[in-house]
Amino acid sequence: MKINILGCYAATPRSFTNPTSQVLEILNNHFLIDCGEGTQVQLRRNKIKFSKIKHIFISHLHGDHFYGLVGLVSTFRLLNRETELHIYGPKGIKEIITLQLKLANSWTNFPLIFHELTSKEPELILENSTVTVTTIPLKHRVYTNGFLFKEKEGDRKLLIDKAETYNIDFSLFKSLKKGKDVMSEDGKLIPNHLVTADPPPPKSYAYCSDTVFDPEIVPLIKKATVLYHESTFLEDKADLAQPTKHSTAKQAATIAKLAEVEKLILGHYSTRYADIELFRIEASTIFPDIILADDGKEIIVE
Amino acid sequence: MKINILGCYAATPRSFTNPTSQVLEILNNHFLIDCGEGTQVQLRRNKIKFSKIKHIFISHLHGDHFYGLVGLVSTFRLLNRETELHIYGPKGIKEIITLQLKLANSWTNFPLIFHELTSKEPELILENSTVTVTTIPLKHRVYTNGFLFKEKEGDRKLLIDKAETYNIDFSLFKSLKKGKDVMSEDGKLIPNHLVTADPPPPKSYAYCSDTVFDPEIVPLIKKATVLYHESTFLEDKADLAQPTKHSTAKQAATIAKLAEVEKLILGHYSTRYADIELFRIEASTIFPDIILADDGKEIIVE
């Protein structure tokens, strides 16, 4: 699992900081999460192939999370993309994008499929052979979802030496990987656990931005491998966090602790803070395993 | 008169090139012309104060000329702008911007005034005490206007020494600047031309992007001080210029020559060309005074 942070600063793009966007690579899926202005340039700078992106998830319709979307879609068109593009985001996103394509007389030459979200309950929005994606309803100034990306449990790991010792024909290896017991060539029933090992535990990534401090999300993200939780402010501005429906670094760490996640990535920093190291210092008093997002950072989760 | 080129490359933004946007400073007016994705960052990088921009002119609704507009408007809002912002552009632009502000629940706290254009004839769209702005209908794949920015003739230049020699009271200096004859303190009628000189000739800036080669615009831009004319292609791709309704460097130079302008700025280069110097070489065979636009370039017209 790998996360490329394309942008992780709140509000307006500046000369050297970018609004929110990131690419999650999970079991060979490349998911673009949020798409602030300039995302297509950040994709180029971070050498992420445009053609790998088939699914884009937009948390909410504040500009710093989606103003780069129409430009990216237009660029896909100019690059003669043919493969489907799926866009998941709040109701209204289809009208915004299609209105602009229509007025430019530039309809896409690839299927552009919108999945508009309106539910206030968690819902499964994508499932394929390797992963599921579920919404995490968040509390912000407008309708907002986080997203929980979960690997499916993989095949059991075949212990080749053991399988040979028990005299199992290789045509049965696929059944073994699926957890089935099989017959050996000399007619004995071989219990699966003797010749296979548990697969690696499935990883998961919970993306929560933007949101006020909200313990109600804890059951939804329980024991996630990695939690990205916004920390727009430090505690010195807790009085601003509440009315703007953002979180402090300490609050993000509290959610991470309550949810018993393995690692916490902080981001969506207000540009009023000159040194993002302050976010780590504050959050570390509550939760130990902190990673600070920063534009261009690649985070690999083993 | 000063032109800051913020971006001058066609189609998609890339790591080190920007789509179209420029700031024209003319008699203390600061006009933003087109606003591709990333324009607000380019304004910052070029140290142009956001508060100086009160009028934005959008030529047409292709993304590389306006996808940065909604982000700039949103940033003005975050910066607590209070002064009016006027936006001139094709019909539809108001719906695009207001739809996005509405869905973000982020209406501006300053007056946002749209001037939607539909005429296929040149029309005066702005006049104040120092300048006029008139549309230049262009032929492109969608409804498109160029813009002619013209200084008004200024006051006559007072020759202080002469005025004193002729014994004219300083309370009459304003009348002299306006071209009037006045009485000296000893009661003689002093003809204006004895104590004033002609003002500097008014300058003008004709912005023409995007457009196919179209000599019909020549009378509208005749003897302009500076012409910005798109040159998406070189002659090697003239076969592409016609169907995409763009121009070659040679065609841009031909328009400059026919219109007898003083200087020609080339821009809107296709990113297929690695060296923009080739545009100068091609255009120079037709017209002598060429300036190559480039991102971040400041062009001062004396």
Coordinates of C-alpha atoms in Angstrom, one line a residue:
Chain A
M1 CA 0.0 0.0 0.0
K2 CA 1.4 3.4 -1.0
I3 CA 0.1 6.9 -0.6
N4 CA 1.4 9.8 -2.7
I5 CA 0.5 13.1 -1.1
L6 CA 0.0 15.6 -4.0
G7 CA -1.3 18.4 -1.8
C8 CA -2.2 18.6 1.8
Y9 CA -2.7 22.3 2.7
A10 CA -6.0 23.9 3.5
A11 CA -7.8 26.7 1.6
T12 CA -5.9 28.4 -1.3
P13 CA -3.1 27.1 -3.4
R14 CA 0.2 29.0 -3.0
S15 CA 3.5 29.2 -4.7
F16 CA 4.9 26.1 -2.9
T17 CA 1.9 24.4 -1.3
N18 CA -1.0 22.6 -2.9
P19 CA -4.6 22.0 -1.9
T20 CA -5.8 18.5 -1.1
S21 CA -5.1 15.6 -3.4
Q22 CA -3.5 12.2 -3.0
V23 CA -3.1 8.9 -4.8
L24 CA -3.7 5.7 -2.9
E25 CA -2.1 2.6 -4.5
I26 CA -3.7 -0.5 -3.0
L27 CA -3.4 -4.0 -4.5
N28 CA -2.7 -2.5 -7.9
N29 CA -5.6 -0.1 -7.8
H30 CA -4.7 3.6 -8.1
F31 CA -7.3 5.8 -6.5
L32 CA -7.2 9.5 -6.7
I33 CA -8.7 11.1 -3.5
D34 CA -9.8 14.7 -3.8
C35 CA -8.5 16.9 -6.6
G36 CA -7.7 20.5 -5.7
E37 CA -6.6 23.1 -8.3
G38 CA -3.3 22.1 -9.8
T39 CA -3.7 18.3 -9.1
Q40 CA -2.9 17.4 -12.8
V41 CA 0.4 19.3 -12.5
Q42 CA 1.2 17.5 -9.2
L43 CA 0.4 14.2 -10.9
R44 CA 3.0 15.0 -13.5
R45 CA 5.6 16.2 -11.0
N46 CA 5.2 13.0 -9.0
K47 CA 5.4 10.9 -12.2
I48 CA 2.1 9.2 -11.7
K49 CA 0.7 7.9 -15.0
F50 CA -2.6 9.5 -15.8
S51 CA -3.8 6.3 -17.4
K52 CA -3.6 4.4 -14.1
I53 CA -6.3 6.5 -12.6
K54 CA -9.7 5.0 -13.1
H55 CA -11.5 6.1 -10.0
I56 CA -11.6 9.5 -8.4
F57 CA -13.2 10.1 -5.0
I58 CA -14.3 13.6 -4.0
S59 CA -15.0 14.2 -0.3
H60 CA -16.9 17.4 -0.6
L61 CA -17.6 20.4 -2.8
H62 CA -15.3 23.0 -1.3
G63 CA -12.9 24.3 -3.9
D64 CA -9.7 23.1 -2.3
H65 CA -10.9 19.5 -2.7
F66 CA -12.2 19.5 -6.3
Y67 CA -11.4 22.6 -8.4
G68 CA -8.7 20.6 -10.3
L69 CA -11.2 18.0 -11.4
V70 CA -12.6 19.6 -14.5
G71 CA -9.1 20.3 -15.8
L72 CA -8.0 16.8 -15.2
V73 CA -11.0 15.4 -17.0
S74 CA -10.3 17.8 -19.9
T75 CA -6.7 16.7 -20.0
F76 CA -7.7 13.1 -20.1
R77 CA -9.8 14.0 -23.2
L78 CA -6.9 15.8 -24.9
L79 CA -4.7 12.7 -24.2
N80 CA -7.3 10.6 -26.1
R81 CA -8.1 8.5 -23.1
E82 CA -10.5 5.7 -24.0
T83 CA -10.9 3.8 -20.7
E84 CA -13.8 4.5 -18.3
L85 CA -13.4 7.1 -15.5
H86 CA -15.5 6.8 -12.4
I87 CA -16.1 9.8 -10.2
Y88 CA -17.6 9.5 -6.8
G89 CA -18.7 12.6 -5.0
P90 CA -21.6 14.7 -3.6
K91 CA -24.7 15.3 -5.6
G92 CA -24.0 18.3 -7.8
I93 CA -20.6 17.2 -9.0
K94 CA -22.1 15.8 -12.3
E95 CA -23.8 19.1 -13.1
I96 CA -20.6 21.2 -12.4
I97 CA -18.4 19.0 -14.7
T98 CA -20.9 18.4 -17.5
L99 CA -22.0 22.0 -17.7
Q100 CA -18.4 23.1 -18.3
L101 CA -17.7 20.3 -20.9
K102 CA -21.0 21.3 -22.7
L103 CA -20.2 25.0 -22.8
A104 CA -16.7 24.2 -24.1
N105 CA -18.2 21.9 -26.7
S106 CA -15.8 19.3 -25.5
W107 CA -17.5 16.2 -24.5
T108 CA -15.2 13.4 -23.5
N109 CA -14.3 10.6 -25.9
F110 CA -14.2 8.1 -22.9
P111 CA -17.0 7.0 -20.7
L112 CA -17.4 9.4 -17.8
I113 CA -19.4 7.8 -15.0
F114 CA -20.6 9.7 -12.0
H115 CA -21.6 8.1 -8.8
E116 CA -23.4 10.9 -6.9
L117 CA -23.6 10.4 -3.1
T118 CA -26.4 11.6 -0.9
S119 CA -26.6 9.1 2.0
K120 CA -25.8 10.1 5.5
E121 CA -25.1 6.5 6.4
P122 CA -21.9 4.6 5.4
E123 CA -22.4 2.8 2.1
L124 CA -20.4 0.5 -0.1
I125 CA -19.6 2.4 -3.2
L126 CA -17.0 0.2 -5.0
E127 CA -16.1 -3.4 -4.8
N128 CA -13.9 -5.3 -7.1
S129 CA -11.9 -8.6 -6.8
T130 CA -9.3 -7.1 -4.5
V131 CA -10.8 -4.1 -2.5
T132 CA -13.9 -2.5 -1.2
V133 CA -14.5 1.2 -0.7
T134 CA -17.1 2.4 1.8
T135 CA -18.1 6.0 2.7
I136 CA -17.4 7.5 6.2
P137 CA -20.0 10.2 6.8
L138 CA -18.2 13.2 8.2
K139 CA -19.4 16.4 9.9
H140 CA -18.3 19.5 8.0
R141 CA -19.9 22.7 6.8
V142 CA -21.3 21.0 3.7
Y143 CA -22.2 17.4 2.9
T144 CA -18.9 15.5 3.2
N145 CA -17.7 11.9 3.1
G146 CA -14.5 10.2 4.1
F147 CA -13.6 6.9 2.4
L148 CA -12.5 3.6 3.8
F149 CA -10.4 1.6 1.4
K150 CA -10.1 -2.1 2.5
E151 CA -8.1 -4.9 1.0
K152 CA -10.1 -8.2 0.7
E153 CA -8.6 -11.2 2.4
G154 CA -6.2 -12.7 -0.1
D155 CA -5.6 -16.3 -1.1
R156 CA -3.9 -18.6 1.5
K157 CA -0.1 -18.9 1.0
L158 CA 0.8 -22.3 -0.5
L159 CA 3.8 -24.1 1.2
I160 CA 5.2 -25.8 -1.9
D161 CA 7.6 -28.1 0.0
K162 CA 4.8 -29.4 2.2
A163 CA 2.5 -29.9 -0.8
E164 CA 5.2 -32.0 -2.4
T165 CA 5.8 -34.0 0.7
Y166 CA 2.1 -34.8 0.9
N167 CA 2.2 -35.8 -2.7
I168 CA -0.5 -33.4 -3.9
D169 CA -0.9 -32.9 -7.7
F170 CA -0.2 -29.3 -8.8
S171 CA -3.7 -29.1 -10.4
L172 CA -5.1 -28.9 -6.9
F173 CA -2.9 -25.9 -5.8
K174 CA -5.6 -23.4 -6.7
S175 CA -8.0 -25.2 -4.4
L176 CA -5.5 -25.2 -1.6
K177 CA -5.0 -21.4 -2.0
K178 CA -8.7 -21.0 -1.7
G179 CA -8.6 -22.9 1.7
K180 CA -10.0 -26.3 0.6
D181 CA -8.9 -29.7 1.8
V182 CA -7.7 -31.9 -1.1
M183 CA -6.8 -35.6 -1.8
S184 CA -3.2 -36.6 -2.2
E185 CA -2.2 -38.7 -5.2
D186 CA -2.2 -41.8 -3.0
G187 CA -5.8 -41.1 -1.9
K188 CA -5.4 -39.6 1.5
L189 CA -7.4 -36.5 2.6
I190 CA -5.0 -33.6 3.4
P191 CA -6.4 -30.9 5.7
N192 CA -5.7 -27.5 4.2
H193 CA -3.8 -26.1 7.2
L194 CA -1.0 -28.7 6.8
V195 CA 0.1 -27.3 3.4
T196 CA -0.8 -23.6 3.5
A197 CA -0.2 -20.6 5.7
D198 CA -2.5 -17.6 6.6
P199 CA -2.4 -14.8 4.0
P200 CA -1.0 -11.5 5.1
P201 CA -3.6 -9.6 7.1
P202 CA -5.7 -7.2 4.8
K203 CA -4.6 -3.6 5.0
S204 CA -7.0 -0.7 5.1
Y205 CA -6.8 3.1 4.6
A206 CA -9.3 5.5 6.2
Y207 CA -9.3 9.0 4.7
C208 CA -11.1 11.6 6.8
S209 CA -11.0 15.2 5.5
D210 CA -12.6 17.6 6.2
T211 CA -14.3 17.0 9.5
V212 CA -14.9 18.4 13.0
F213 CA -13.8 16.2 15.9
D214 CA -16.3 13.5 15.8
P215 CA -15.9 10.2 17.8
E216 CA -19.0 8.8 16.0
I217 CA -16.7 7.8 13.2
V218 CA -14.5 5.6 15.5
P219 CA -16.5 2.3 14.9
L220 CA -16.3 2.9 11.1
I221 CA -12.5 3.1 11.1
K222 CA -11.7 0.7 14.0
K223 CA -8.2 -0.9 13.7
A224 CA -7.6 0.6 10.3
T225 CA -4.0 0.2 9.2
V226 CA -3.6 3.9 8.4
L227 CA -5.8 6.8 9.2
Y228 CA -5.5 10.1 7.4
H229 CA -7.2 12.6 9.6
E230 CA -7.3 16.3 8.9
S231 CA -5.6 18.6 11.4
T232 CA -6.3 22.1 10.1
F233 CA -5.4 23.7 13.4
L234 CA -3.3 23.3 16.5
E235 CA -4.9 23.5 19.9
D236 CA -4.1 27.3 20.0
K237 CA -6.9 27.7 17.5
A238 CA -9.4 25.2 18.9
D239 CA -11.8 28.1 19.1
L240 CA -11.7 28.3 15.3
A241 CA -11.9 24.6 14.7
Q242 CA -15.3 24.2 16.2
P243 CA -17.2 26.8 14.2
T244 CA -15.4 26.1 10.9
K245 CA -15.9 22.3 11.5
H246 CA -12.3 21.4 11.3
S247 CA -10.0 19.5 13.8
T248 CA -6.9 20.2 15.7
A249 CA -3.8 17.9 15.7
K250 CA -4.7 16.7 19.2
Q251 CA -8.2 15.9 18.2
A252 CA -7.0 13.9 15.2
A253 CA -4.7 12.0 17.5
T254 CA -7.5 11.3 19.9
I255 CA -9.6 9.7 17.1
A256 CA -6.6 7.6 16.1
K257 CA -6.2 6.4 19.6
L258 CA -9.9 5.6 20.1
A259 CA -10.0 3.8 16.8
E260 CA -6.8 1.8 17.6
V261 CA -5.3 2.4 14.2
E262 CA -1.7 1.5 13.5
K263 CA -0.5 4.8 12.0
L264 CA -1.9 8.3 11.7
I265 CA -1.2 10.7 8.8
L266 CA -1.8 14.4 9.6
G267 CA -2.6 16.9 6.9
H268 CA -4.9 19.7 5.7
Y269 CA -2.8 22.2 7.6
S270 CA -3.9 25.8 7.8
T271 CA -1.3 27.9 6.0
R272 CA -1.1 30.2 9.0
Y273 CA 1.4 27.8 10.5
A274 CA 5.0 28.2 9.2
D275 CA 6.3 24.9 10.7
I276 CA 4.2 21.7 10.3
E277 CA 6.5 19.9 12.8
L278 CA 4.3 21.6 15.4
F279 CA 1.5 19.3 14.4
R280 CA 3.5 16.2 15.1
I281 CA 4.6 17.5 18.5
E282 CA 1.1 18.2 19.5
A283 CA -0.4 14.9 18.2
S284 CA 2.4 12.8 19.7
T285 CA 1.3 13.6 23.2
I286 CA -1.8 11.4 22.5
F287 CA -0.8 8.9 19.8
P288 CA 2.7 7.6 19.0
D289 CA 2.9 6.7 15.3
I290 CA 2.5 9.9 13.5
I291 CA 3.4 10.7 9.8
L292 CA 3.2 14.3 8.6
A293 CA 1.8 14.6 5.1
D294 CA 3.6 17.0 2.9
D295 CA 3.3 17.8 -0.8
G296 CA 5.3 15.3 -2.9
K297 CA 5.7 12.8 0.0
E298 CA 5.4 9.1 -0.7
I299 CA 4.3 7.0 2.2
I300 CA 4.8 3.3 1.9
V301 CA 3.0 1.0 4.3
E302 CA 4.6 -2.4 4.6
Chain B
M1 CA 1.8 50.1 -20.3
K2 CA 3.0 46.8 -18.9
I3 CA 2.0 43.2 -19.6
N4 CA 2.8 40.4 -17.2
I5 CA 2.6 37.1 -18.9
L6 CA 1.4 34.6 -16.3
G7 CA 0.9 31.7 -18.7
C8 CA 1.1 31.4 -22.5
Y9 CA 1.0 27.8 -23.4
A10 CA -1.9 26.0 -25.1
A11 CA -4.0 23.1 -23.8
T12 CA -2.9 21.5 -20.5
P13 CA -0.9 22.9 -17.6
R14 CA 2.4 21.1 -17.1
S15 CA 5.1 21.1 -14.5
F16 CA 6.8 24.2 -15.9
T17 CA 4.3 25.8 -18.3
N18 CA 1.0 27.4 -17.6
P19 CA -2.2 27.9 -19.6
T20 CA -3.2 31.4 -20.7
S21 CA -3.4 34.3 -18.4
Q22 CA -1.9 37.8 -18.3
V23 CA -2.2 41.1 -16.5
L24 CA -2.3 44.3 -18.5
E25 CA -1.4 47.4 -16.5
I26 CA -2.6 50.5 -18.5
L27 CA -2.9 54.0 -16.9
N28 CA -3.2 52.5 -13.5
N29 CA -5.8 49.9 -14.4
H30 CA -4.9 46.3 -13.8
F31 CA -6.8 44.0 -16.1
L32 CA -6.6 40.2 -15.8
I33 CA -7.0 38.7 -19.3
D34 CA -8.0 35.0 -19.3
C35 CA -7.5 32.8 -16.3
G36 CA -6.3 29.2 -16.9
E37 CA -5.8 26.7 -14.1
G38 CA -3.1 27.9 -11.7
T39 CA -3.5 31.6 -12.4
Q40 CA -3.8 32.5 -8.7
V41 CA -0.5 30.8 -8.0
Q42 CA 1.1 32.6 -11.0
L43 CA -0.2 35.9 -9.6
R44 CA 1.5 35.2 -6.3
R45 CA 4.7 34.1 -8.0
N46 CA 4.7 37.3 -10.1
K47 CA 4.0 39.4 -7.0
I48 CA 0.8 41.0 -8.4
K49 CA -1.4 42.2 -5.6
F50 CA -4.8 40.4 -5.8
S51 CA -6.6 43.6 -4.6
K52 CA -5.5 45.5 -7.7
I53 CA -7.6 43.3 -10.0
K54 CA -11.1 44.6 -10.4
H55 CA -11.8 43.5 -14.0
I56 CA -11.3 40.0 -15.5
F57 CA -11.8 39.4 -19.2
I58 CA -12.4 35.8 -20.4
S59 CA -12.0 35.3 -24.1
H60 CA -13.8 31.9 -24.4
L61 CA -14.9 28.9 -22.4
H62 CA -12.1 26.4 -23.2
G63 CA -10.6 25.2 -20.0
D64 CA -7.1 26.5 -20.7
H65 CA -8.5 30.1 -20.6
F66 CA -10.8 30.0 -17.6
Y67 CA -10.5 26.9 -15.3
G68 CA -8.6 29.0 -12.8
L69 CA -11.4 31.6 -12.4
V70 CA -13.5 29.9 -9.8
G71 CA -10.5 29.3 -7.6
L72 CA -9.4 32.9 -7.9
V73 CA -12.9 34.1 -7.0
S74 CA -13.0 31.8 -4.0
T75 CA -9.6 33.0 -2.8
F76 CA -10.7 36.6 -3.1
R77 CA -13.6 35.5 -0.7
L78 CA -11.2 33.9 1.7
L79 CA -9.1 37.0 1.7
N80 CA -12.1 39.0 2.8
R81 CA -12.2 41.1 -0.3
E82 CA -14.8 43.8 -0.2
T83 CA -14.4 45.7 -3.5
E84 CA -16.4 44.8 -6.7
L85 CA -15.2 42.3 -9.1
H86 CA -16.3 42.5 -12.7
I87 CA -16.1 39.5 -15.0
Y88 CA -16.5 39.8 -18.7
G89 CA -17.0 36.6 -20.7
P90 CA -19.2 34.5 -22.9
K91 CA -22.7 33.7 -21.8
G92 CA -22.6 30.7 -19.5
I93 CA -19.8 31.9 -17.4
K94 CA -22.1 33.2 -14.7
E95 CA -23.9 29.9 -14.4
I96 CA -20.5 28.0 -14.1
I97 CA -19.2 30.2 -11.3
T98 CA -22.4 30.7 -9.3
L99 CA -23.3 27.0 -9.4
Q100 CA -20.0 26.1 -7.8
L101 CA -20.2 28.9 -5.2
K102 CA -23.8 27.8 -4.4
L103 CA -22.9 24.1 -4.0
A104 CA -20.0 25.0 -1.7
N105 CA -22.3 27.2 0.3
S106 CA -19.7 29.9 -0.2
W107 CA -21.3 33.0 -1.7
T108 CA -18.9 35.9 -2.0
N109 CA -18.8 38.7 0.5
F110 CA -18.0 41.2 -2.3
P111 CA -20.1 42.2 -5.3
L112 CA -19.5 39.8 -8.1
I113 CA -20.7 41.4 -11.3
F114 CA -20.9 39.4 -14.6
H115 CA -21.0 41.0 -18.0
E116 CA -22.0 38.1 -20.3
L117 CA -21.2 38.6 -23.9
T118 CA -23.2 37.3 -26.9
S119 CA -22.6 39.8 -29.7
K120 CA -20.8 38.9 -32.8
E121 CA -20.1 42.5 -33.5
P122 CA -17.4 44.6 -31.7
E123 CA -18.9 46.3 -28.6
L124 CA -17.7 48.7 -26.0
I125 CA -17.8 46.8 -22.7
L126 CA -15.9 49.1 -20.4
E127 CA -15.2 52.8 -20.3
N128 CA -13.8 54.8 -17.4
S129 CA -11.9 58.1 -17.2
T130 CA -8.7 56.7 -18.7
V131 CA -9.4 53.8 -20.9
T132 CA -11.9 52.0 -23.1
V133 CA -12.3 48.2 -23.7
T134 CA -13.9 46.9 -26.9
T135 CA -14.4 43.3 -28.0
I136 CA -12.7 41.9 -31.1
P137 CA -14.9 39.0 -32.4
L138 CA -12.7 36.1 -33.2
K139 CA -13.3 32.9 -35.1
H140 CA -12.6 29.8 -33.0
R141 CA -14.3 26.5 -32.3
V142 CA -16.6 28.2 -29.7
Y143 CA -17.8 31.7 -29.2
T144 CA -14.7 33.8 -28.6
N145 CA -13.7 37.5 -28.2
G146 CA -10.4 39.2 -28.2
F147 CA -10.2 42.6 -26.4
L148 CA -8.9 46.0 -27.5
F149 CA -7.7 48.1 -24.6
K150 CA -7.2 51.8 -25.5
E151 CA -5.9 54.7 -23.5
K152 CA -8.0 57.9 -23.8
E153 CA -6.1 60.9 -25.0
G154 CA -4.5 62.5 -21.9
D155 CA -4.3 66.2 -20.9
R156 CA -2.0 68.5 -22.8
K157 CA 1.5 68.9 -21.3
L158 CA 1.9 72.2 -19.5
L159 CA 5.2 74.1 -20.3
I160 CA 5.7 75.8 -16.9
D161 CA 8.5 78.1 -18.1
K162 CA 6.4 79.4 -21.0
A163 CA 3.3 79.9 -18.7
E164 CA 5.4 82.0 -16.3
T165 CA 6.9 84.0 -19.2
Y166 CA 3.4 84.8 -20.4
N167 CA 2.4 85.7 -16.8
I168 CA -0.5 83.2 -16.5
D169 CA -2.0 82.7 -13.0
F170 CA -1.5 79.1 -11.7
S171 CA -5.3 78.8 -11.2
L172 CA -5.6 78.6 -15.0
F173 CA -3.2 75.7 -15.4
K174 CA -6.0 73.2 -15.3
S175 CA -7.8 75.0 -18.2
L176 CA -4.5 75.0 -20.1
K177 CA -4.1 71.2 -19.7
K178 CA -7.6 70.8 -21.1
G179 CA -6.5 72.7 -24.2
K180 CA -8.3 76.0 -23.5
D181 CA -6.9 79.5 -24.3
V182 CA -6.6 81.8 -21.2
M183 CA -6.0 85.4 -20.2
S184 CA -2.7 86.5 -18.8
E185 CA -2.6 88.5 -15.6
D186 CA -2.0 91.6 -17.7
G187 CA -5.2 90.9 -19.8
K188 CA -3.8 89.4 -23.0
L189 CA -5.4 86.3 -24.6
I190 CA -2.8 83.5 -24.7
P191 CA -3.5 80.8 -27.3
N192 CA -3.1 77.4 -25.7
H193 CA -0.5 76.1 -28.1
L194 CA 2.0 78.7 -27.0
V195 CA 2.2 77.3 -23.4
T196 CA 1.4 73.6 -23.8
A197 CA 2.6 70.6 -25.9
D198 CA 0.8 67.6 -27.3
P199 CA 0.2 64.8 -24.8
P200 CA 1.9 61.5 -25.5
P201 CA -0.1 59.5 -28.1
P202 CA -2.5 57.1 -26.5
K203 CA -1.4 53.5 -26.4
S204 CA -3.5 50.5 -27.2
Y205 CA -3.2 46.7 -26.6
A206 CA -5.1 44.2 -28.8
Y207 CA -5.4 40.7 -27.4
C208 CA -6.4 38.1 -29.9
S209 CA -6.5 34.5 -28.6
D210 CA -7.7 32.0 -29.7
T211 CA -8.4 32.5 -33.4
V212 CA -7.9 31.1 -36.8
F213 CA -6.1 33.3 -39.3
D214 CA -8.7 36.0 -40.0
P215 CA -7.9 39.3 -41.8
E216 CA -11.4 40.5 -41.0
I217 CA -10.0 41.6 -37.6
V218 CA -7.4 43.9 -39.2
P219 CA -9.6 47.1 -39.3
L220 CA -10.5 46.6 -35.6
I221 CA -6.8 46.5 -34.4
K222 CA -5.4 48.9 -37.0
K223 CA -2.2 50.7 -35.7
A224 CA -2.5 49.2 -32.2
T225 CA 0.6 49.8 -30.2
V226 CA 0.9 46.1 -29.3
L227 CA -0.8 43.1 -30.7
Y228 CA -0.9 39.8 -28.8
H229 CA -1.8 37.2 -31.4
E230 CA -1.9 33.5 -30.8
S231 CA 0.5 31.3 -32.6
T232 CA -0.3 27.8 -31.6
F233 CA 1.6 26.2 -34.5
L234 CA 4.4 26.8 -36.9
E235 CA 3.8 26.5 -40.6
D236 CA 4.8 22.8 -40.5
K237 CA 1.5 22.2 -38.8
A238 CA -0.6 24.6 -40.9
D239 CA -2.8 21.7 -41.8
L240 CA -3.7 21.4 -38.1
A241 CA -4.2 25.1 -37.6
Q242 CA -7.2 25.4 -40.0
P243 CA -9.4 22.6 -38.6
T244 CA -8.6 23.4 -34.9
K245 CA -9.1 27.1 -35.7
H246 CA -5.7 28.2 -34.5
S247 CA -3.0 30.3 -36.2
T248 CA 0.6 29.8 -37.2
A249 CA 3.4 32.2 -36.3
K250 CA 3.6 33.3 -39.9
Q251 CA -0.2 34.0 -39.9
A252 CA 0.1 36.0 -36.7
A253 CA 2.9 38.0 -38.2
T254 CA 0.8 38.6 -41.4
I255 CA -2.1 40.0 -39.3
A256 CA 0.5 42.3 -37.5
K257 CA 1.8 43.5 -40.8
L258 CA -1.7 44.1 -42.3
A259 CA -2.8 46.0 -39.2
E260 CA 0.4 48.1 -39.1
V261 CA 0.9 47.5 -35.4
E262 CA 4.1 48.6 -33.7
K263 CA 4.9 45.3 -31.9
L264 CA 3.7 41.8 -32.0
I265 CA 3.7 39.4 -29.0
L266 CA 3.4 35.7 -29.9
G267 CA 2.0 33.1 -27.5
H268 CA -0.4 30.2 -26.9
Y269 CA 2.3 27.8 -28.1
S270 CA 1.5 24.2 -28.6
T271 CA 3.5 22.2 -26.1
R272 CA 4.7 19.9 -29.0
Y273 CA 7.5 22.5 -29.7
A274 CA 10.5 22.3 -27.5
D275 CA 12.0 25.6 -28.5
I276 CA 9.8 28.7 -28.7
E277 CA 12.6 30.6 -30.5
L278 CA 11.3 28.9 -33.7
F279 CA 8.2 31.0 -33.5
R280 CA 10.2 34.2 -33.6
I281 CA 12.3 32.9 -36.5
E282 CA 9.2 32.1 -38.6
A283 CA 7.3 35.3 -37.8
S284 CA 10.3 37.5 -38.4
T285 CA 10.3 36.7 -42.1
I286 CA 7.0 38.7 -42.2
F287 CA 7.1 41.3 -39.4
P288 CA 10.1 42.8 -37.7
D289 CA 9.2 43.7 -34.1
I290 CA 8.5 40.4 -32.4
I291 CA 8.3 39.7 -28.7
L292 CA 8.0 36.1 -27.5
A293 CA 5.7 35.7 -24.6
D294 CA 6.9 33.3 -21.9
D295 CA 5.5 32.5 -18.4
G296 CA 6.7 35.1 -15.9
K297 CA 7.9 37.6 -18.5
E298 CA 7.2 41.3 -17.9
I299 CA 6.8 43.3 -21.1
I300 CA 7.1 47.1 -20.7
V301 CA 5.9 49.3 -23.5
E302 CA 7.5 52.8 -23.4

